[in-house]
Short mmCIF file of C-alpha atoms in Angstrom, two decimals:
data_model
loop_
_atom_site.label_atom_id
_atom_site.label_comp_id
_atom_site.label_asym_id
_atom_site.label_seq_id
_atom_site.Cartn_x
_atom_site.Cartn_y
_atom_site.Cartn_z
CA MET A 1 0.14 0.13 0.01
CA GLU A 2 1.24 3.56 -1.09
CA ASN A 3 1.81 5.36 2.26
CA ILE A 4 0.17 8.90 0.34
CA GLN A 5 -3.25 8.57 -0.56
CA MET A 6 -3.01 9.96 -4.21
CA LYS A 7 -7.13 10.24 -5.17
CA CYS A 8 -10.48 10.08 -3.47
CA ALA A 9 -11.46 7.17 -2.40
CA ILE A 10 -15.04 5.51 -1.58
CA TRP A 11 -15.90 4.64 2.02
CA ASP A 12 -18.82 2.33 3.25
CA MET A 13 -18.45 1.80 6.73
CA HIS A 14 -21.95 1.16 7.32
CA VAL A 15 -22.65 -2.50 5.69
CA HIS A 16 -25.28 -4.97 7.21
CA THR A 17 -24.49 -8.43 6.83
CA CYS A 18 -26.81 -11.64 6.66
CA ASP A 19 -25.43 -12.33 10.36
CA CYS A 20 -27.07 -8.89 11.99
CA PRO A 21 -30.00 -9.37 14.32
CA LYS A 22 -31.95 -7.13 12.80
CA ALA A 23 -31.36 -8.18 9.19
CA SER A 24 -33.95 -7.74 6.72
CA ASN A 25 -34.55 -8.19 2.97
CA GLU A 26 -32.33 -10.26 0.86
CA PHE A 27 -29.30 -10.34 3.13
CA LYS A 28 -31.34 -12.35 5.48
CA LEU A 29 -32.01 -14.88 3.08
CA LEU A 30 -28.14 -16.04 2.59
CA ASN A 31 -26.12 -17.95 4.00
CA ARG A 32 -22.51 -16.26 4.87
CA LYS A 33 -20.28 -18.01 2.12
CA GLU A 34 -23.11 -16.63 -0.72
CA PHE A 35 -23.43 -13.26 1.13
CA ILE A 36 -19.41 -12.87 0.52
CA GLU A 37 -19.51 -14.34 -2.98
CA LYS A 38 -21.99 -11.18 -3.89
CA ILE A 39 -19.98 -8.37 -1.48
CA ILE A 40 -16.70 -9.13 -2.89
CA LYS A 41 -18.02 -8.78 -6.91
CA ILE A 42 -20.08 -5.63 -5.65
CA PHE A 43 -16.56 -4.13 -4.16
CA ASP A 44 -14.20 -5.36 -6.51
CA ASN A 45 -16.39 -3.77 -9.39
CA ASN A 46 -15.26 -0.26 -8.68
CA GLU A 47 -11.56 0.56 -8.43
CA GLU A 48 -12.15 3.73 -6.00
CA PHE A 49 -14.00 1.52 -3.27
CA GLU A 50 -11.10 1.21 -0.87
CA LEU A 51 -12.62 0.73 2.79
CA PHE A 52 -15.80 -1.24 4.56
CA SER A 53 -16.85 -1.82 7.74
CA PHE A 54 -19.50 -4.43 8.73
CA THR A 55 -21.66 -2.79 11.43
CA ASP A 56 -24.06 -5.25 12.40
CA HIS A 57 -26.48 -4.52 15.43
CA ASN A 58 -25.48 -5.26 19.02
CA GLN A 59 -22.44 -7.68 17.78
CA ILE A 60 -19.35 -7.88 15.83
CA SER A 61 -20.40 -10.59 13.38
CA ILE A 62 -16.83 -11.83 13.26
CA GLU A 63 -17.75 -15.02 11.38
CA VAL A 64 -18.74 -12.49 8.23
CA TYR A 65 -15.53 -11.47 8.30
CA LYS A 66 -13.91 -14.59 8.99
CA GLU A 67 -15.81 -15.59 5.44
CA TYR A 68 -14.42 -12.30 4.03
CA LEU A 69 -10.98 -13.60 4.38
CA GLN A 70 -11.41 -16.83 3.70
CA GLN A 71 -12.54 -15.70 0.10
CA GLY A 72 -9.61 -13.54 -0.10
CA GLY A 73 -11.44 -9.96 -0.07
CA LYS A 74 -9.38 -7.66 -1.41
CA THR A 75 -10.69 -4.69 0.08
CA GLU A 76 -9.31 -2.66 2.86
CA PHE A 77 -11.97 -3.30 6.40
CA LEU A 78 -11.92 -1.90 9.88
CA VAL A 79 -14.00 -4.03 12.10
CA GLY A 80 -17.41 -2.32 13.58
CA VAL A 81 -20.34 -2.88 15.57
CA GLU A 82 -23.53 -0.43 15.22
CA GLN A 83 -24.15 -0.34 19.20
CA ASP A 84 -27.28 0.54 20.72
CA VAL A 85 -26.39 2.64 24.07
CA TYR A 86 -28.59 4.63 26.88
CA PHE A 87 -27.08 7.67 28.43
CA ASN A 88 -28.44 7.19 31.32
CA SER A 89 -30.74 4.19 31.70
CA LYS A 90 -32.14 4.92 34.70
CA ILE A 91 -33.65 8.37 33.91
CA ASP A 92 -33.94 7.86 29.96
CA SER A 93 -34.93 4.72 28.38
CA GLN A 94 -34.84 5.98 24.55
CA ILE A 95 -32.12 3.80 23.22
CA LYS A 96 -29.68 5.45 20.23
CA HIS A 97 -27.05 4.41 17.76
CA LEU A 98 -23.87 4.36 18.35
CA ILE A 99 -20.75 3.45 15.34
CA ILE A 100 -17.94 2.05 16.83
CA TYR A 101 -14.59 1.48 14.90
CA PHE A 102 -12.07 -0.76 16.12
CA ASN A 103 -8.49 -0.63 14.98
CA ILE A 104 -8.59 -3.94 13.59
CA ASP A 105 -8.34 -5.27 10.33
CA LYS A 106 -7.00 -7.91 7.43
CA ASN A 107 -3.85 -7.45 9.14
CA ASN A 108 -4.47 -7.92 12.91
CA PHE A 109 -7.54 -9.56 12.78
CA ASP A 110 -6.63 -13.19 14.20
CA GLN A 111 -4.86 -11.10 16.91
CA TYR A 112 -8.07 -9.72 18.18
CA TYR A 113 -10.36 -12.84 18.46
CA SER A 114 -10.14 -12.94 22.26
CA PHE A 115 -11.58 -9.50 22.00
CA MET A 116 -13.93 -9.46 19.86
CA GLU A 117 -15.57 -12.50 21.23
CA ASN A 118 -15.17 -11.27 25.15
CA TYR A 119 -17.17 -7.96 23.30
CA ASN A 120 -19.75 -10.16 21.80
CA THR A 121 -20.53 -11.65 25.60
CA PHE A 122 -20.19 -8.94 27.04
CA ILE A 123 -22.94 -6.92 24.99
CA ASN A 124 -24.89 -10.39 24.83
CA LYS A 125 -26.93 -8.72 22.32
CA GLU A 126 -28.42 -5.70 24.62
CA ALA A 127 -28.27 -2.28 24.91
CA LYS A 128 -25.56 -0.64 27.10
CA ASP A 129 -25.39 2.23 29.07
CA ILE A 130 -22.77 4.89 27.40
CA SER A 131 -20.61 4.78 30.63
CA GLU A 132 -20.61 1.50 31.10
CA LEU A 133 -19.61 0.57 27.50
CA LEU A 134 -16.79 2.89 27.48
CA GLY A 135 -15.61 1.85 30.26
CA TYR A 136 -15.43 -1.45 28.96
CA LEU A 137 -13.56 -0.62 26.21
CA ILE A 138 -10.97 1.63 27.49
CA LYS A 139 -10.07 -1.16 30.35
CA ASN A 140 -9.63 -3.92 27.44
CA ARG A 141 -6.70 -1.49 25.97
CA VAL A 142 -7.94 -1.36 21.96
CA LYS A 143 -7.87 1.33 20.16
CA PHE A 144 -11.14 2.90 18.59
CA VAL A 145 -13.66 5.55 17.87
CA ILE A 146 -17.10 6.45 18.13
CA SER A 147 -18.86 8.11 15.37
CA PRO A 148 -22.73 9.81 15.98
CA HIS A 149 -23.31 9.94 11.96
CA ALA A 150 -26.25 7.43 12.69
CA PHE A 151 -27.09 8.83 15.93
CA LYS A 152 -30.13 10.36 14.97
CA GLN A 153 -31.96 8.45 12.64
CA ASP A 154 -33.29 11.58 11.28
CA LYS A 155 -30.18 13.47 10.41
CA ARG A 156 -27.70 10.86 9.30
CA GLY A 157 -27.43 12.33 6.53
CA ILE A 158 -24.54 14.64 4.80
CA GLU A 159 -25.42 18.19 5.17
CA TYR A 160 -24.76 19.59 1.43
CA LYS A 161 -24.59 23.21 2.21
CA TRP A 162 -21.99 23.00 5.08
CA THR A 163 -18.95 24.48 3.25
CA SER A 164 -20.75 27.93 2.36
CA GLU A 165 -19.21 30.72 3.41
CA ASP A 166 -21.65 31.55 6.33
CA LEU A 167 -21.66 28.29 7.60
CA VAL A 168 -18.19 27.94 7.86
CA ARG A 169 -17.93 31.39 9.54
CA ASP A 170 -20.70 31.45 11.81
CA GLU A 171 -21.35 28.12 12.25
CA ALA A 172 -18.02 26.01 11.38
CA HIS A 173 -17.79 24.39 15.51
CA LYS A 174 -20.92 22.21 14.27
CA TYR A 175 -19.14 20.23 11.49
CA THR A 176 -16.13 19.15 13.18
CA ASP A 177 -14.64 16.21 15.17
CA GLN A 178 -17.46 13.94 13.60
CA PHE A 179 -15.75 10.83 15.97
CA PHE A 180 -14.32 11.03 18.79
CA CYS A 181 -10.90 9.35 19.25
CA PHE A 182 -9.46 6.82 21.96
CA TRP A 183 -6.06 5.89 22.43
CA GLU A 184 -5.02 3.10 24.04
CA ALA A 185 -4.55 2.84 27.71
CA GLN A 186 -6.42 6.16 27.87
CA GLY A 187 -7.80 7.67 31.03
CA TYR A 188 -11.93 7.02 32.58
CA SER A 189 -11.93 10.25 32.81
CA GLU A 190 -12.72 10.70 28.54
CA ILE A 191 -15.68 9.17 29.00
CA ALA A 192 -17.31 12.59 30.12
CA LYS A 193 -15.76 14.28 27.35
CA ALA A 194 -17.54 11.27 24.93
CA ILE A 195 -20.55 11.74 26.31
CA GLU A 196 -20.71 15.66 26.03
CA PHE A 197 -19.28 15.03 22.69
CA LEU A 198 -22.60 12.68 22.07
CA ARG A 199 -25.13 15.12 23.85
CA ASP A 200 -23.84 17.55 21.46
CA PHE A 201 -25.55 15.89 18.38
CA GLU A 202 -28.71 14.97 20.38
CA LEU A 203 -28.92 18.57 20.67
CA ASP A 204 -27.98 19.91 17.34
CA LYS A 205 -25.11 21.57 18.76
CA LYS A 206 -23.09 19.75 16.07
CA ILE A 207 -24.55 17.98 12.51
CA SER A 208 -23.01 15.28 11.03
CA ILE A 209 -21.37 15.63 7.51
CA ILE A 210 -20.30 11.70 7.18
CA SER A 211 -23.13 9.80 5.71
CA PHE A 212 -22.91 5.54 4.89
CA SER A 213 -25.08 3.30 2.70
CA ASP A 214 -26.42 1.67 6.15
CA SER A 215 -26.73 -1.31 3.59
CA ASN A 216 -29.42 -4.24 4.02
CA ASN A 217 -29.80 -5.25 0.65
CA PHE A 218 -27.36 -5.56 -2.83
CA GLY A 219 -29.22 -2.33 -4.40
CA LYS A 220 -28.88 -0.18 -1.86
CA LEU A 221 -25.15 -0.60 -1.31
CA THR A 222 -24.23 -0.92 -5.45
CA LYS A 223 -25.73 2.62 -5.09
CA TYR A 224 -24.08 4.24 -2.66
CA ILE A 225 -20.60 2.48 -4.27
CA ASN A 226 -21.34 3.82 -7.58
CA ASN A 227 -23.27 7.23 -6.64
CA PRO A 228 -21.57 7.96 -3.53
CA CYS A 229 -22.29 11.23 -1.12
CA GLN A 230 -19.04 11.81 -0.24
CA TYR A 231 -15.46 10.88 -1.06
CA PHE A 232 -12.25 10.30 1.02
CA THR A 233 -8.57 11.53 1.36
CA SER A 234 -6.60 9.57 3.64
CA LEU A 235 -5.26 6.09 3.25
CA PRO A 236 -7.93 2.90 4.46
CA ASN A 237 -6.86 2.23 7.59
CA PHE A 238 -7.93 3.24 11.16
CA LYS A 239 -5.14 6.19 11.30
CA GLY A 240 -6.97 7.52 8.05
CA LEU A 241 -10.36 7.36 9.83
CA GLU A 242 -8.42 9.44 12.34
CA LEU A 243 -7.66 11.98 10.01
CA ILE A 244 -10.79 12.28 8.80
CA ALA A 245 -12.05 12.81 12.11
CA THR A 246 -9.73 15.51 13.00
CA GLU A 247 -9.00 17.25 9.60
CA ASN A 248 -12.85 17.45 7.94
CA LYS A 249 -11.09 18.91 4.52
CA ARG A 250 -10.50 15.40 4.10
CA ILE A 251 -14.14 14.51 3.07
CA LEU A 252 -14.86 15.88 -0.20
CA PHE A 253 -18.38 15.83 -2.08
CA GLU A 254 -16.47 15.66 -5.26
CA LYS A 255 -13.77 13.46 -6.69
CA LYS A 256 -10.60 15.21 -6.87
CA ASP A 257 -7.09 13.28 -7.17
CA ILE A 258 -3.74 14.71 -6.68
CA ASP A 259 -1.87 14.96 -9.65
CA SER A 260 2.10 14.24 -8.07
CA GLY A 261 3.44 15.60 -12.06
CA ASN A 262 1.98 18.72 -11.66
CA SER A 263 4.75 21.28 -11.23
CA GLY A 264 2.18 23.98 -10.02
CA ASN A 265 2.36 22.20 -6.81
CA LEU A 266 5.91 23.83 -6.28
CA ILE A 267 5.60 27.54 -5.14
CA GLY A 268 9.79 27.45 -5.17
CA LYS A 269 13.28 26.55 -3.34
CA VAL A 270 15.31 27.77 -0.95
CA THR A 271 18.94 27.43 -1.11
CA PHE A 272 21.01 27.31 2.23
CA ASN A 273 24.59 26.35 2.87
CA GLY A 274 24.81 24.87 -1.14
CA LYS A 275 21.68 22.67 -0.46
CA ASP A 276 18.14 23.24 -2.18
CA THR A 277 14.72 22.61 -0.09
CA PHE A 278 11.36 22.48 -2.27
CA PHE A 279 8.58 23.91 -0.86
CA SER A 280 4.76 22.89 -1.76
CA ASN A 281 2.06 24.82 -1.59
CA LYS A 282 0.59 22.36 0.72
CA LEU A 283 2.01 20.79 3.81
CA ASN A 284 5.70 21.55 5.05
CA CYS A 285 7.81 19.65 7.37
CA ILE A 286 11.41 20.24 9.13
CA ILE A 287 12.37 17.24 10.49
CA GLY A 288 15.24 16.90 12.31
CA GLY A 289 16.81 15.99 16.08
CA ARG A 290 17.90 18.41 18.51
CA GLY A 291 20.30 20.67 17.10
CA SER A 292 20.40 20.08 14.17
CA GLY A 293 19.55 22.62 12.74
CA LYS A 294 15.92 23.54 12.16
CA SER A 295 15.75 26.50 13.59
CA LEU A 296 18.45 28.08 11.86
CA PHE A 297 17.26 27.23 8.86
CA LEU A 298 13.63 29.17 9.29
CA ASP A 299 15.63 32.13 11.15
CA ALA A 300 17.18 32.03 7.46
CA ILE A 301 14.20 31.73 5.44
CA ALA A 302 12.83 35.01 7.33
CA ASN A 303 15.93 37.29 7.91
CA ASN A 304 15.43 37.45 3.42
CA MET A 305 11.75 37.80 4.03
CA LYS A 306 10.55 41.97 3.80
CA ASP A 307 7.77 41.01 6.57
CA ILE A 308 9.42 39.88 9.13
CA ASP A 309 12.51 41.98 11.69
CA LEU A 310 14.57 39.55 13.20
CA LYS A 311 16.14 40.45 16.45
CA LYS A 312 19.83 41.44 15.90
CA GLU A 313 21.21 38.25 17.93
CA ARG A 314 19.62 36.19 15.13
CA LYS A 315 20.27 38.13 12.29
CA ASP A 316 24.23 38.10 13.47
CA TYR A 317 24.10 34.81 14.36
CA ILE A 318 22.77 33.93 10.78
CA ASN A 319 25.43 36.03 8.79
CA LEU A 320 28.17 33.63 10.18
CA PHE A 321 26.81 30.98 7.58
#
């Protein structure tokens, strides 16, 4: 796999399966072998489709993922689940839907087999209080993110006007942090932050810009993959999922590929001590150990810019080179 995403990709992180406890339509009529055979044909039919997740209700459908691996499915996946949760079951009995994605993929699936089995035993195909659920996941030290894109069933779709100038200026806060990320060994204090984050969605203080198919039949799945309502510019893995969680510019409404040979991406070069450094119009990083000259390099650039006035001692030092 390349280390840089050079094209827009299609993801579908909300696909139900024949094993779903709430399975409906044609999926429930198939066994796992038949289901995966048809899934692979659909996935392989679109080369832009790069990442998916089977997200059945209140269980990780382990055997479906196993069948996908046994049949040699090529598309990358992250293990997921659509979980029923209560904010506080003693006060409010209303169930909310939450999507959880784990840092479990094709390469480490067997390594987390016991965790997935234990998760299903813990859930027992039932709704869980959000604090109890998050506490369990943190205790098990598995990286995961929670997504509220289906948190309100009538508002799971993309808000197509979220990038308008007025909205960006006045209400951009509603569209950021589409996922809440948990890191391995993170403390229990994060549970309160996660609950507050989800309540913002419930109260319309945040509005989701992420929409996946929520497929329960092959027609719906095919229609989404062939005509998605958004594209992603992150690598199809867990780190890529975290990136789109914190940088919503990686979610695009129209396909836009990066031309690596386009010299227009180059804004110029700096020559220092006889070495050329080229700069792009995207992100530029200077990497080096302590004392390797990172600050000196930046100061040398600044010293040659008209609108920056360095302190005299810095100028004098740089002029030694």
